């Protein structure tokens, strides 16, 4: 049974930083594509950042230059470093994984492409 477990969420002030982590387990092979999504109250879920095993990285424009996604050598843990946080970043953050390569433009930020999801970790940024 595939499990994705996120951690690292919390409450910070405007301009603060957080490090999110997602550990993937239960899959015989390594996941090829891993991404972070977020959903704010009353809004649709949106892609934030994605990375694949070839090193392709994609960021949403709203977080580019502030967030950094990384994948460990075992390809089982994907992290999201978030700096210069804004109140608009407040949301539930979800980790997603898929065993298929999602290297086409936009695919790493397309939730419909991902088979496995975590339960989410809350990020709250106060002004």
Short mmCIF file of C-alpha atoms in Angstrom, two decimals:
data_model
loop_
_atom_site.label_atom_id
_atom_site.label_comp_id
_atom_site.label_asym_id
_atom_site.label_seq_id
_atom_site.Cartn_x
_atom_site.Cartn_y
_atom_site.Cartn_z
CA UNK A 1 0.00 0.00 0.00
CA UNK A 2 1.47 3.28 -1.11
CA UNK A 3 1.66 5.96 1.56
CA UNK A 4 2.69 9.59 1.32
CA UNK A 5 3.22 11.31 4.65
CA UNK A 6 3.75 15.06 4.78
CA UNK A 7 5.27 17.00 7.66
CA UNK A 8 6.66 20.42 8.44
CA UNK A 9 3.59 22.61 8.20
CA UNK A 10 2.83 25.25 10.78
CA UNK A 11 2.11 28.90 11.45
CA UNK A 12 4.57 31.67 10.57
CA UNK A 13 4.50 35.39 10.08
CA UNK A 14 4.73 37.19 6.76
CA UNK A 15 8.29 36.84 5.50
CA UNK A 16 8.98 33.67 7.44
CA UNK A 17 10.13 30.27 6.21
CA UNK A 18 9.02 26.67 6.46
CA UNK A 19 10.38 23.34 5.26
CA UNK A 20 7.89 20.72 4.16
CA UNK A 21 8.82 17.08 3.73
CA UNK A 22 7.01 14.14 2.17
CA UNK A 23 8.07 10.52 2.58
CA UNK A 24 6.83 7.96 0.08
CA UNK A 25 6.63 4.31 1.05
CA UNK A 26 5.00 1.08 -0.03
CA UNK A 27 5.86 1.18 -3.72
CA UNK A 28 8.17 -1.46 -5.12
CA UNK A 29 9.79 0.86 -7.60
CA UNK A 30 10.77 4.49 -7.08
CA UNK A 31 8.24 7.11 -7.91
CA UNK A 32 9.26 8.99 -11.02
CA UNK A 33 7.42 12.26 -10.51
CA UNK A 34 6.70 14.06 -7.24
CA UNK A 35 5.00 17.38 -6.72
CA UNK A 36 3.50 19.69 -4.16
CA UNK A 37 0.01 21.09 -4.50
CA UNK A 38 -1.97 23.40 -2.25
CA UNK A 39 -5.58 24.26 -1.63
CA UNK A 40 -6.78 27.36 0.17
CA UNK A 41 -10.30 27.56 1.61
CA UNK A 42 -12.83 28.18 -1.11
CA UNK A 43 -10.29 27.75 -3.89
CA UNK A 44 -9.32 24.96 -6.24
CA UNK A 45 -6.22 22.91 -5.64
CA UNK A 46 -3.23 24.26 -7.55
CA UNK A 47 0.20 22.96 -8.41
CA UNK A 48 3.06 24.60 -6.54
CA UNK A 49 6.23 22.77 -7.54
CA UNK A 50 7.19 19.47 -9.13
CA UNK A 51 10.30 17.41 -9.77
CA UNK A 52 11.02 14.21 -11.65
CA UNK A 53 13.82 11.66 -11.45
CA UNK A 54 15.60 13.20 -14.42
CA UNK A 55 15.89 16.45 -12.51
CA UNK A 56 13.19 18.38 -14.35
CA UNK A 57 11.79 21.02 -11.98
CA UNK A 58 8.72 23.18 -12.45
CA UNK A 59 7.37 25.98 -10.25
CA UNK A 60 4.14 27.90 -10.29
CA UNK A 61 4.78 31.54 -11.14
CA UNK A 62 3.37 32.62 -7.79
CA UNK A 63 6.15 30.83 -5.88
CA UNK A 64 9.09 31.01 -8.29
CA UNK A 65 12.12 32.51 -6.59
CA UNK A 66 10.70 31.86 -3.11
CA UNK A 67 10.19 28.08 -3.00
CA UNK A 68 12.69 25.31 -3.73
CA UNK A 69 11.76 21.68 -4.34
CA UNK A 70 14.27 18.87 -3.90
CA UNK A 71 14.38 15.09 -4.09
CA UNK A 72 16.71 12.91 -2.06
CA UNK A 73 18.99 10.30 -3.61
CA UNK A 74 16.69 7.42 -2.66
CA UNK A 75 13.82 9.20 -4.47
CA UNK A 76 11.55 8.54 -1.52
CA UNK A 77 11.56 11.96 0.11
CA UNK A 78 10.59 15.20 -1.57
CA UNK A 79 11.08 18.47 0.26
CA UNK A 80 9.77 21.97 -0.27
CA UNK A 81 11.72 24.88 1.15
CA UNK A 82 9.45 27.93 1.40
CA UNK A 83 10.95 31.37 2.01
CA UNK A 84 9.47 34.87 2.04
CA UNK A 85 6.08 33.45 2.86
CA UNK A 86 3.02 35.60 2.28
CA UNK A 87 -0.52 35.40 3.67
CA UNK A 88 -1.57 34.29 0.19
CA UNK A 89 0.49 31.12 0.67
CA UNK A 90 -1.87 29.98 3.43
CA UNK A 91 -3.31 26.63 2.40
CA UNK A 92 -3.30 22.91 2.96
CA UNK A 93 -0.24 21.55 1.18
CA UNK A 94 -0.38 18.12 -0.41
CA UNK A 95 2.34 15.85 -1.71
CA UNK A 96 1.59 13.86 -4.85
CA UNK A 97 3.51 11.08 -6.58
CA UNK A 98 3.28 9.09 -9.77
CA UNK A 99 5.44 6.29 -11.17
CA UNK A 100 5.22 7.71 -14.68
CA UNK A 101 7.47 10.43 -16.08
CA UNK A 102 5.58 13.72 -16.27
CA UNK A 103 8.10 15.77 -18.14
CA UNK A 104 5.80 17.46 -20.63
CA UNK A 105 5.18 21.14 -20.06
CA UNK A 106 2.74 21.65 -17.21
CA UNK A 107 2.29 18.00 -16.32
CA UNK A 108 4.13 18.20 -13.00
CA UNK A 109 1.60 20.82 -11.87
CA UNK A 110 -1.46 19.00 -13.21
CA UNK A 111 -3.23 17.18 -10.39
CA UNK A 112 -5.05 14.87 -12.79
CA UNK A 113 -1.72 13.25 -13.69
CA UNK A 114 -0.95 11.95 -10.19
CA UNK A 115 -2.06 8.60 -8.82
CA UNK A 116 -0.99 8.90 -5.19
CA UNK A 117 -1.64 11.63 -2.64
CA UNK A 118 -0.83 12.45 0.95
CA UNK A 119 -3.25 13.71 3.57
CA UNK A 120 -1.83 17.22 3.62
CA UNK A 121 -0.11 19.55 6.04
CA UNK A 122 -1.46 22.98 6.94
CA UNK A 123 0.55 26.14 6.31
CA UNK A 124 -0.72 29.38 7.80
CA UNK A 125 0.98 32.72 7.18
CA UNK A 126 -0.16 35.70 9.22
CA UNK A 127 0.27 39.32 8.23
#
